[in-house]
Short mmCIF file of C-alpha atoms in Angstrom, two decimals:
data_model
loop_
_atom_site.label_atom_id
_atom_site.label_comp_id
_atom_site.label_asym_id
_atom_site.label_seq_id
_atom_site.Cartn_x
_atom_site.Cartn_y
_atom_site.Cartn_z
CA UNK A 1 78.10 70.98 106.64
CA UNK A 2 79.55 72.44 103.50
CA UNK A 3 77.91 71.44 100.22
CA UNK A 4 79.95 71.60 97.05
CA UNK A 5 79.04 70.96 93.45
CA UNK A 6 82.02 70.24 91.31
CA UNK A 7 82.97 68.64 88.06
CA UNK A 8 86.07 68.29 85.95
CA UNK A 9 85.72 69.26 82.36
CA UNK A 10 88.21 69.18 79.53
CA UNK A 11 87.47 71.86 77.00
CA UNK A 12 89.25 72.14 73.69
CA UNK A 13 89.21 75.35 71.68
CA UNK A 14 91.16 75.27 68.48
CA UNK A 15 92.18 71.67 68.56
CA UNK A 16 90.03 69.05 66.97
CA UNK A 17 90.68 66.60 69.75
CA UNK A 18 87.77 65.38 71.75
CA UNK A 19 88.11 64.26 75.31
CA UNK A 20 85.87 61.61 76.79
CA UNK A 21 84.11 62.89 79.84
CA UNK A 22 85.50 60.39 82.26
CA UNK A 23 85.95 62.93 85.01
CA UNK A 24 82.44 64.25 85.11
CA UNK A 25 80.78 63.53 88.41
CA UNK A 26 78.52 65.48 90.69
CA UNK A 27 78.79 64.86 94.39
CA UNK A 28 77.92 66.52 97.63
CA UNK A 29 81.18 66.01 99.47
CA UNK A 30 83.72 67.82 101.59
CA UNK A 31 86.75 69.84 100.54
CA UNK A 32 88.97 66.79 100.09
CA UNK A 33 87.30 65.97 96.86
CA UNK A 34 88.77 69.06 95.21
CA UNK A 35 92.08 67.34 95.67
CA UNK A 36 90.61 64.16 94.26
CA UNK A 37 89.63 66.12 91.20
CA UNK A 38 93.24 67.14 90.67
CA UNK A 39 94.61 63.79 91.67
CA UNK A 40 93.00 62.08 88.76
CA UNK A 41 95.24 64.08 86.47
CA UNK A 42 98.54 64.01 88.31
CA UNK A 43 101.22 62.75 86.01
CA UNK A 44 99.11 63.27 82.92
CA UNK A 45 99.78 65.62 80.06
CA UNK A 46 97.46 68.62 80.06
CA UNK A 47 96.98 71.23 77.39
CA UNK A 48 96.19 74.93 77.65
CA UNK A 49 92.48 75.39 77.94
CA UNK A 50 91.80 72.51 80.30
CA UNK A 51 89.67 73.61 83.20
CA UNK A 52 89.15 72.41 86.74
CA UNK A 53 86.07 74.09 88.10
CA UNK A 54 84.54 74.01 91.53
CA UNK A 55 81.21 75.68 92.05
CA UNK A 56 79.91 76.63 95.46
CA UNK A 57 76.23 76.33 96.15
CA UNK A 58 74.67 79.26 97.94
CA UNK A 59 73.27 77.11 100.72
CA UNK A 60 76.74 76.44 102.07
CA UNK A 61 78.32 78.47 104.82
CA UNK A 62 80.90 79.86 102.46
CA UNK A 63 83.21 80.96 105.21
CA UNK A 64 84.69 77.71 106.44
CA UNK A 65 87.46 77.16 103.95
CA UNK A 66 90.49 76.24 105.95
CA UNK A 67 92.27 74.41 103.17
CA UNK A 68 93.86 76.45 100.45
CA UNK A 69 95.06 75.29 97.09
CA UNK A 70 98.23 76.80 95.70
CA UNK A 71 98.46 76.96 91.92
CA UNK A 72 102.02 77.03 90.73
CA UNK A 73 103.38 78.02 87.33
CA UNK A 74 101.25 76.89 84.43
CA UNK A 75 97.98 77.07 86.36
CA UNK A 76 95.85 80.14 86.60
CA UNK A 77 92.87 81.11 88.70
CA UNK A 78 89.88 82.33 86.78
CA UNK A 79 87.14 83.21 89.23
CA UNK A 80 86.22 79.93 90.85
CA UNK A 81 88.02 77.85 88.26
CA UNK A 82 91.56 76.77 87.71
CA UNK A 83 92.71 76.88 84.13
CA UNK A 84 95.75 75.33 82.56
CA UNK A 85 97.76 77.82 80.55
CA UNK A 86 100.86 75.82 79.61
CA UNK A 87 101.16 72.39 78.14
CA UNK A 88 102.90 69.87 80.34
CA UNK A 89 102.54 67.32 83.09
CA UNK A 90 100.61 68.07 86.26
CA UNK A 91 102.71 67.71 89.39
CA UNK A 92 101.75 67.70 93.04
CA UNK A 93 103.50 68.45 96.29
CA UNK A 94 102.09 67.84 99.74
CA UNK A 95 99.96 69.23 101.13
CA UNK A 96 98.25 71.39 98.55
CA UNK A 97 100.54 72.57 95.77
CA UNK A 98 99.94 71.84 92.10
CA UNK A 99 101.83 73.01 89.06
CA UNK A 100 102.54 72.21 85.44
CA UNK A 101 105.97 70.84 84.61
CA UNK A 102 106.80 72.25 81.20
CA UNK A 103 109.84 72.99 79.09
CA UNK A 104 110.87 76.32 77.67
CA UNK A 105 113.92 78.42 76.99
CA UNK A 106 112.42 81.88 77.35
CA UNK A 107 112.49 83.28 80.86
CA UNK A 108 109.63 85.26 82.39
CA UNK A 109 110.65 87.16 85.53
CA UNK A 110 108.96 86.00 88.72
CA UNK A 111 109.20 87.50 92.17
CA UNK A 112 111.67 85.90 94.52
CA UNK A 113 113.74 84.13 91.92
CA UNK A 114 117.51 84.53 91.83
CA UNK A 115 118.95 85.29 88.44
CA UNK A 116 122.21 86.18 86.76
CA UNK A 117 122.08 89.55 85.05
CA UNK A 118 124.48 91.51 82.88
CA UNK A 119 124.80 95.23 83.62
CA UNK A 120 124.14 97.15 80.42
CA UNK A 121 123.84 100.75 81.51
CA UNK A 122 124.45 103.03 84.42
CA UNK A 123 122.07 105.94 84.69
CA UNK A 124 121.99 108.11 87.76
CA UNK A 125 120.91 106.03 90.70
CA UNK A 126 120.11 102.78 88.98
CA UNK A 127 121.75 100.18 86.83
CA UNK A 128 119.99 98.61 83.89
CA UNK A 129 120.45 94.87 83.94
CA UNK A 130 119.69 92.42 81.18
CA UNK A 131 118.07 89.30 82.64
CA UNK A 132 116.85 87.69 79.46
CA UNK A 133 113.24 88.78 79.86
CA UNK A 134 111.17 91.08 77.73
CA UNK A 135 112.40 94.14 79.60
CA UNK A 136 115.60 95.09 81.27
CA UNK A 137 115.48 95.03 85.04
CA UNK A 138 116.52 97.95 87.17
CA UNK A 139 118.94 97.58 90.07
CA UNK A 140 119.35 100.43 92.51
CA UNK A 141 122.86 101.20 93.64
CA UNK A 142 121.66 101.15 97.25
CA UNK A 143 120.58 97.53 96.95
CA UNK A 144 124.02 96.17 97.71
CA UNK A 145 125.38 95.22 101.08
CA UNK A 146 127.01 98.13 102.83
CA UNK A 147 126.11 100.64 100.12
CA UNK A 148 125.28 104.18 101.09
CA UNK A 149 124.95 107.35 99.13
CA UNK A 150 128.61 108.09 99.63
CA UNK A 151 129.89 104.55 99.49
CA UNK A 152 128.83 103.43 96.03
CA UNK A 153 129.25 99.82 94.97
CA UNK A 154 131.92 99.02 92.46
CA UNK A 155 129.77 97.95 89.52
CA UNK A 156 130.74 98.53 85.91
CA UNK A 157 128.95 98.03 82.64
CA UNK A 158 129.39 94.43 81.57
CA UNK A 159 129.64 92.98 85.07
CA UNK A 160 127.71 89.90 86.10
CA UNK A 161 125.37 90.26 89.05
CA UNK A 162 123.48 87.62 90.98
CA UNK A 163 120.32 89.09 92.44
CA UNK A 164 116.71 88.48 93.38
CA UNK A 165 113.56 90.02 92.00
CA UNK A 166 111.50 92.16 94.34
CA UNK A 167 109.04 93.28 91.70
CA UNK A 168 108.30 91.15 88.68
CA UNK A 169 104.91 91.32 87.04
CA UNK A 170 103.66 91.92 83.57
CA UNK A 171 102.65 95.51 84.20
CA UNK A 172 105.87 96.94 85.56
CA UNK A 173 109.55 96.95 84.88
CA UNK A 174 111.19 94.22 86.98
CA UNK A 175 113.41 95.27 89.87
CA UNK A 176 116.42 93.42 91.19
CA UNK A 177 118.14 93.63 94.53
CA UNK A 178 121.37 92.11 95.76
CA UNK A 179 120.50 92.01 99.45
CA UNK A 180 117.90 90.09 101.38
CA UNK A 181 115.29 91.52 103.71
CA UNK A 182 117.79 91.70 106.58
CA UNK A 183 120.25 93.71 104.54
CA UNK A 184 122.81 90.92 104.09
CA UNK A 185 124.24 89.95 100.74
CA UNK A 186 124.14 86.16 101.13
CA UNK A 187 126.38 85.69 98.15
CA UNK A 188 124.48 88.04 95.89
CA UNK A 189 126.10 90.89 94.08
CA UNK A 190 128.82 91.24 91.49
CA UNK A 191 130.76 88.08 90.75
CA UNK A 192 132.76 86.49 88.04
CA UNK A 193 136.29 87.68 87.73
CA UNK A 194 136.94 84.77 85.35
CA UNK A 195 134.88 81.88 84.12
CA UNK A 196 132.33 81.42 81.37
CA UNK A 197 128.67 82.36 81.10
CA UNK A 198 126.36 80.36 78.85
CA UNK A 199 122.67 79.75 78.38
CA UNK A 200 120.69 76.57 78.93
CA UNK A 201 117.01 75.74 78.97
CA UNK A 202 114.92 76.38 82.05
CA UNK A 203 114.18 72.73 82.53
CA UNK A 204 117.87 71.93 82.91
CA UNK A 205 118.21 74.76 85.42
CA UNK A 206 115.47 73.21 87.52
CA UNK A 207 117.12 69.82 87.31
CA UNK A 208 120.44 71.30 88.40
CA UNK A 209 118.88 73.07 91.35
CA UNK A 210 116.75 70.15 92.49
CA UNK A 211 117.47 69.08 96.07
CA UNK A 212 119.25 65.80 95.26
CA UNK A 213 120.40 66.54 91.78
CA UNK A 214 122.09 63.61 90.10
CA UNK A 215 123.80 65.78 87.52
CA UNK A 216 125.51 67.78 90.24
CA UNK A 217 126.53 64.65 92.10
CA UNK A 218 128.07 63.19 88.98
CA UNK A 219 129.77 66.43 88.03
CA UNK A 220 131.51 67.03 91.33
CA UNK A 221 133.32 63.72 91.08
CA UNK A 222 135.29 64.91 88.07
CA UNK A 223 137.21 67.93 89.32
CA UNK A 224 136.74 70.93 91.61
CA UNK A 225 134.93 73.89 90.11
CA UNK A 226 132.53 76.68 90.94
CA UNK A 227 129.06 77.11 89.54
CA UNK A 228 126.43 79.83 89.65
CA UNK A 229 123.01 78.95 88.29
CA UNK A 230 120.47 81.64 87.52
CA UNK A 231 116.79 80.84 87.14
CA UNK A 232 116.79 82.69 83.85
CA UNK A 233 118.66 79.90 82.18
CA UNK A 234 122.12 81.41 82.58
CA UNK A 235 124.92 79.37 84.09
CA UNK A 236 128.39 80.57 85.00
CA UNK A 237 131.23 78.12 85.44
CA UNK A 238 134.75 78.58 86.69
CA UNK A 239 137.43 75.93 87.04
CA UNK A 240 141.19 75.93 87.49
CA UNK A 241 142.09 76.00 83.83
CA UNK A 242 140.32 77.14 80.71
CA UNK A 243 140.20 73.58 79.41
CA UNK A 244 138.41 72.34 82.52
CA UNK A 245 135.95 75.19 82.29
CA UNK A 246 135.13 74.29 78.71
CA UNK A 247 134.74 70.63 79.61
CA UNK A 248 132.18 71.46 82.30
CA UNK A 249 130.36 73.78 79.93
CA UNK A 250 130.10 71.15 77.24
CA UNK A 251 128.96 68.50 79.69
CA UNK A 252 126.21 70.72 81.02
CA UNK A 253 125.00 71.63 77.58
CA UNK A 254 124.83 68.04 76.43
CA UNK A 255 123.20 66.81 79.65
CA UNK A 256 119.98 68.28 78.49
CA UNK A 257 119.05 65.64 75.98
CA UNK A 258 120.57 62.56 77.55
CA UNK A 259 119.11 59.88 79.73
CA UNK A 260 120.78 59.31 83.05
CA UNK A 261 122.47 56.17 81.77
CA UNK A 262 124.06 57.95 78.85
CA UNK A 263 125.07 60.79 81.09
CA UNK A 264 126.78 58.56 83.60
CA UNK A 265 128.77 56.72 80.95
CA UNK A 266 129.83 60.02 79.42
CA UNK A 267 130.93 61.45 82.74
CA UNK A 268 132.88 58.32 83.54
CA UNK A 269 134.69 58.55 80.26
CA UNK A 270 135.56 62.18 80.86
CA UNK A 271 136.77 61.51 84.38
CA UNK A 272 138.99 58.67 83.17
CA UNK A 273 140.26 60.61 80.22
CA UNK A 274 141.11 63.46 82.48
CA UNK A 275 142.99 61.44 85.00
CA UNK B 1 76.78 139.28 138.69
CA UNK B 2 76.52 135.67 137.66
CA UNK B 3 76.26 136.71 134.03
CA UNK B 4 79.35 138.77 134.33
CA UNK B 5 81.14 135.88 135.94
CA UNK B 6 80.06 133.64 133.18
CA UNK B 7 81.16 136.16 130.60
CA UNK B 8 84.54 136.57 132.16
CA UNK B 9 84.89 132.86 132.44
CA UNK B 10 84.09 132.50 128.79
CA UNK B 11 86.40 135.28 127.82
CA UNK B 12 89.24 133.91 129.83
CA UNK B 13 88.93 130.46 128.33
CA UNK B 14 88.54 131.71 124.80
CA UNK B 15 91.14 134.41 124.58
CA UNK B 16 93.67 133.52 127.17
CA UNK B 17 93.95 129.79 126.68
CA UNK B 18 97.19 130.18 124.84
CA UNK B 19 98.78 131.67 127.90
CA UNK B 20 98.17 128.59 129.98
CA UNK B 21 100.70 125.82 130.14
CA UNK B 22 98.20 123.23 129.11
CA UNK B 23 94.56 122.89 128.45
CA UNK B 24 92.27 121.32 130.94
CA UNK B 25 91.07 117.83 130.22
CA UNK B 26 87.53 119.03 129.75
CA UNK B 27 88.54 121.80 127.45
CA UNK B 28 90.55 119.35 125.43
CA UNK B 29 87.60 117.06 125.07
CA UNK B 30 85.38 119.89 123.97
CA UNK B 31 87.85 121.08 121.38
CA UNK B 32 88.31 117.55 120.05
CA UNK B 33 84.61 117.04 119.73
CA UNK B 34 84.20 120.28 117.88
CA UNK B 35 86.97 119.35 115.51
CA UNK B 36 85.46 115.94 114.88
CA UNK B 37 82.12 117.49 114.16
CA UNK B 38 83.65 119.87 111.68
CA UNK B 39 85.63 117.10 110.04
CA UNK B 40 82.74 114.67 109.82
CA UNK B 41 80.54 117.21 108.12
CA UNK B 42 83.15 117.91 105.50
CA UNK B 43 84.38 114.35 105.28
CA UNK B 44 83.28 112.70 102.07
CA UNK B 45 82.51 109.01 102.01
CA UNK B 46 81.06 106.53 99.58
CA UNK B 47 77.45 105.80 100.21
CA UNK B 48 77.74 102.15 99.28
CA UNK B 49 76.94 98.97 101.16
CA UNK B 50 79.95 97.44 102.81
CA UNK B 51 81.67 95.14 100.38
CA UNK B 52 83.44 92.19 101.83
CA UNK B 53 86.43 90.88 99.97
CA UNK B 54 85.81 87.32 98.92
CA UNK B 55 88.22 85.04 100.59
CA UNK B 56 89.76 83.03 97.85
CA UNK B 57 90.95 79.59 98.61
CA UNK B 58 92.94 79.31 95.40
CA UNK B 59 96.31 81.04 95.66
CA UNK B 60 98.43 81.75 92.61
CA UNK B 61 102.16 81.26 92.78
CA UNK B 62 104.26 82.38 89.85
CA UNK B 63 107.66 81.08 90.82
CA UNK B 64 108.64 77.44 90.69
CA UNK B 65 111.18 77.75 93.50
CA UNK B 66 108.82 76.75 96.33
CA UNK B 67 107.15 74.13 94.15
CA UNK B 68 110.22 72.07 93.58
CA UNK B 69 112.26 73.13 96.64
CA UNK B 70 115.13 74.42 94.59
CA UNK B 71 118.43 74.93 96.37
CA UNK B 72 120.63 77.98 96.46
CA UNK B 73 122.06 78.92 93.07
CA UNK B 74 125.72 79.44 93.96
CA UNK B 75 127.68 76.24 94.32
CA UNK B 76 131.26 75.26 94.75
CA UNK B 77 132.69 71.75 94.77
CA UNK B 78 135.73 70.18 96.36
CA UNK B 79 136.85 73.35 98.03
CA UNK B 80 137.25 75.50 94.93
CA UNK B 81 135.76 78.55 96.68
CA UNK B 82 135.50 78.06 100.47
CA UNK B 83 133.35 81.14 100.98
CA UNK B 84 130.73 79.83 98.61
CA UNK B 85 130.80 76.43 100.28
CA UNK B 86 130.09 78.04 103.61
CA UNK B 87 127.26 79.95 101.99
CA UNK B 88 125.87 76.73 100.56
CA UNK B 89 125.72 75.12 103.97
CA UNK B 90 124.18 78.20 105.50
CA UNK B 91 121.49 78.73 102.91
CA UNK B 92 120.54 75.11 102.55
CA UNK B 93 120.36 74.36 106.24
CA UNK B 94 118.37 77.54 106.69
CA UNK B 95 115.86 76.16 104.24
CA UNK B 96 115.82 72.80 106.01
CA UNK B 97 115.30 74.45 109.35
CA UNK B 98 112.20 76.12 108.08
CA UNK B 99 110.76 72.75 107.16
CA UNK B 100 111.77 70.71 110.19
CA UNK B 101 111.07 73.02 113.02
CA UNK B 102 109.98 70.29 115.32
CA UNK B 103 113.19 68.31 115.27
CA UNK B 104 115.45 69.06 118.18
CA UNK B 105 119.10 69.30 117.38
CA UNK B 106 120.77 68.35 120.60
CA UNK B 107 124.27 68.09 119.22
CA UNK B 108 124.74 71.84 118.86
CA UNK B 109 124.50 74.17 121.80
CA UNK B 110 121.54 76.47 121.71
CA UNK B 111 122.63 80.01 121.09
CA UNK B 112 120.73 83.06 120.03
CA UNK B 113 122.96 83.56 117.03
CA UNK B 114 125.15 80.97 115.39
CA UNK B 115 128.90 81.08 115.67
CA UNK B 116 129.33 81.84 112.01
CA UNK B 117 127.00 84.76 112.25
CA UNK B 118 128.82 86.05 115.32
CA UNK B 119 132.15 85.82 113.50
CA UNK B 120 130.72 87.52 110.45
CA UNK B 121 129.22 90.37 112.45
CA UNK B 122 132.44 90.85 114.35
CA UNK B 123 134.38 90.89 111.11
CA UNK B 124 132.22 93.59 109.63
CA UNK B 125 132.35 95.52 112.90
CA UNK B 126 136.14 95.49 112.85
CA UNK B 127 136.07 96.64 109.26
CA UNK B 128 133.74 99.51 109.94
CA UNK B 129 135.71 100.63 112.98
CA UNK B 130 138.87 100.54 110.93
CA UNK B 131 137.17 102.59 108.29
CA UNK B 132 135.96 105.08 110.85
CA UNK B 133 139.36 105.78 112.29
CA UNK B 134 141.28 105.60 109.05
CA UNK B 135 142.43 108.86 107.62
CA UNK B 136 140.13 110.39 105.08
CA UNK B 137 142.52 109.68 102.22
CA UNK B 138 142.85 106.03 103.15
CA UNK B 139 139.16 105.42 103.70
CA UNK B 140 138.35 104.60 100.09
CA UNK B 141 141.25 102.22 99.69
CA UNK B 142 140.44 100.15 102.74
CA UNK B 143 138.51 97.38 101.02
CA UNK B 144 137.98 93.77 101.75
CA UNK B 145 139.86 92.44 98.80
CA UNK B 146 141.15 89.27 100.43
CA UNK B 147 137.95 88.26 102.12
CA UNK B 148 135.75 89.03 99.12
CA UNK B 149 133.79 85.99 98.02
CA UNK B 150 134.18 86.87 94.38
CA UNK B 151 137.96 87.54 94.59
CA UNK B 152 137.58 90.90 92.91
CA UNK B 153 141.00 92.55 92.81
CA UNK B 154 141.04 96.30 93.42
CA UNK B 155 144.24 98.12 92.53
CA UNK B 156 146.03 99.87 95.39
CA UNK B 157 147.08 103.39 94.56
CA UNK B 158 150.48 104.59 95.82
CA UNK B 159 150.20 106.54 99.03
CA UNK B 160 150.46 110.28 98.69
CA UNK B 161 153.30 111.65 100.76
CA UNK B 162 154.34 115.25 101.25
CA UNK B 163 156.94 116.23 98.63
CA UNK B 164 159.53 118.68 99.77
CA UNK B 165 160.01 121.63 97.38
CA UNK B 166 163.36 121.34 95.67
CA UNK B 167 164.14 125.01 95.90
#
């Protein structure tokens, strides 16, 4: 039998707000109640400094912890506690994933994310790529499909590359690769013979890449085009003519601050005006 | 006599062992033990109690891609770029397959590798074989310009032919 002491506590540091201690409760219960502690706050706005803490008593076994909690972006582990470090709404995904849904324009590199980068320099064996973070990422010339020491990839300064991060933490320079673990490109690499690159906020990027994105569904009804979305807020669009490309660009940029109703009426108008 | 025998035995094992094809099993064991003894005396170790790493049940995840199940970033609509559309299907069904591993898809025949992958591998194989047997001068110009997903155009240099001297 595993005994757990836990309580939820909202601490405020520099703000003068005071939270009522509605979540404070001490119980001797099983692991499920950790989830209950989070569940109270799902869908609510949290501020940096809020803490969810779970304390283990020493009389417990301590080794039977089959359930794990995954803290996504915006939540941070601090010993036995989970702290909120970004302001936003708490979201939940089955079975055990929690994260903070927040809005920002500045990108922070994270491992495994696919981004659009601009090659800025070529030095020896690596390319320096600007990904919009605090540092430029490095991309080895061997990290392309079918690249060997003799067969160098055809990458010039100013090219657009679509790649994934293999190393991205605050202590080291981020590293990009354009192949996956099997050595296949999977669409990564240099792209963009024509088209237009522009920047949007990260929240819009997540909405575009959501599994059943309404914006994408509405957009594809207008005319055929090609789209590359990087997690760093950069979007590249290509359509048949320059005018169409600019139309798509403008639609995407204005989508950000519109409700779905407004967006649908706007798209309808564009589609009609175009035809 | 027995001492002499012993001495000779010792001598032969010590000084002539390198002449033998292989050491005996016993000799090997003895040598290994001696080596281990030497190593363990010189081997430095920390005289601390064994520290067990605490198993943390809170895992940190920095990226929001698994949180929100984001799809693949390259997209093409209404057949603008067929290669990218194939990629979209491949990458997104790959992601779905990871989630629904229990569902049985009876409509497609079970193969070790999919047809698309087979075609792709064969394509690259043909390309590499062509490259291998192409003349050294032509090797660099044999590129996949038509099949490239990004439609990057590489200029074709005029072939160098032997010029007869005009003398």
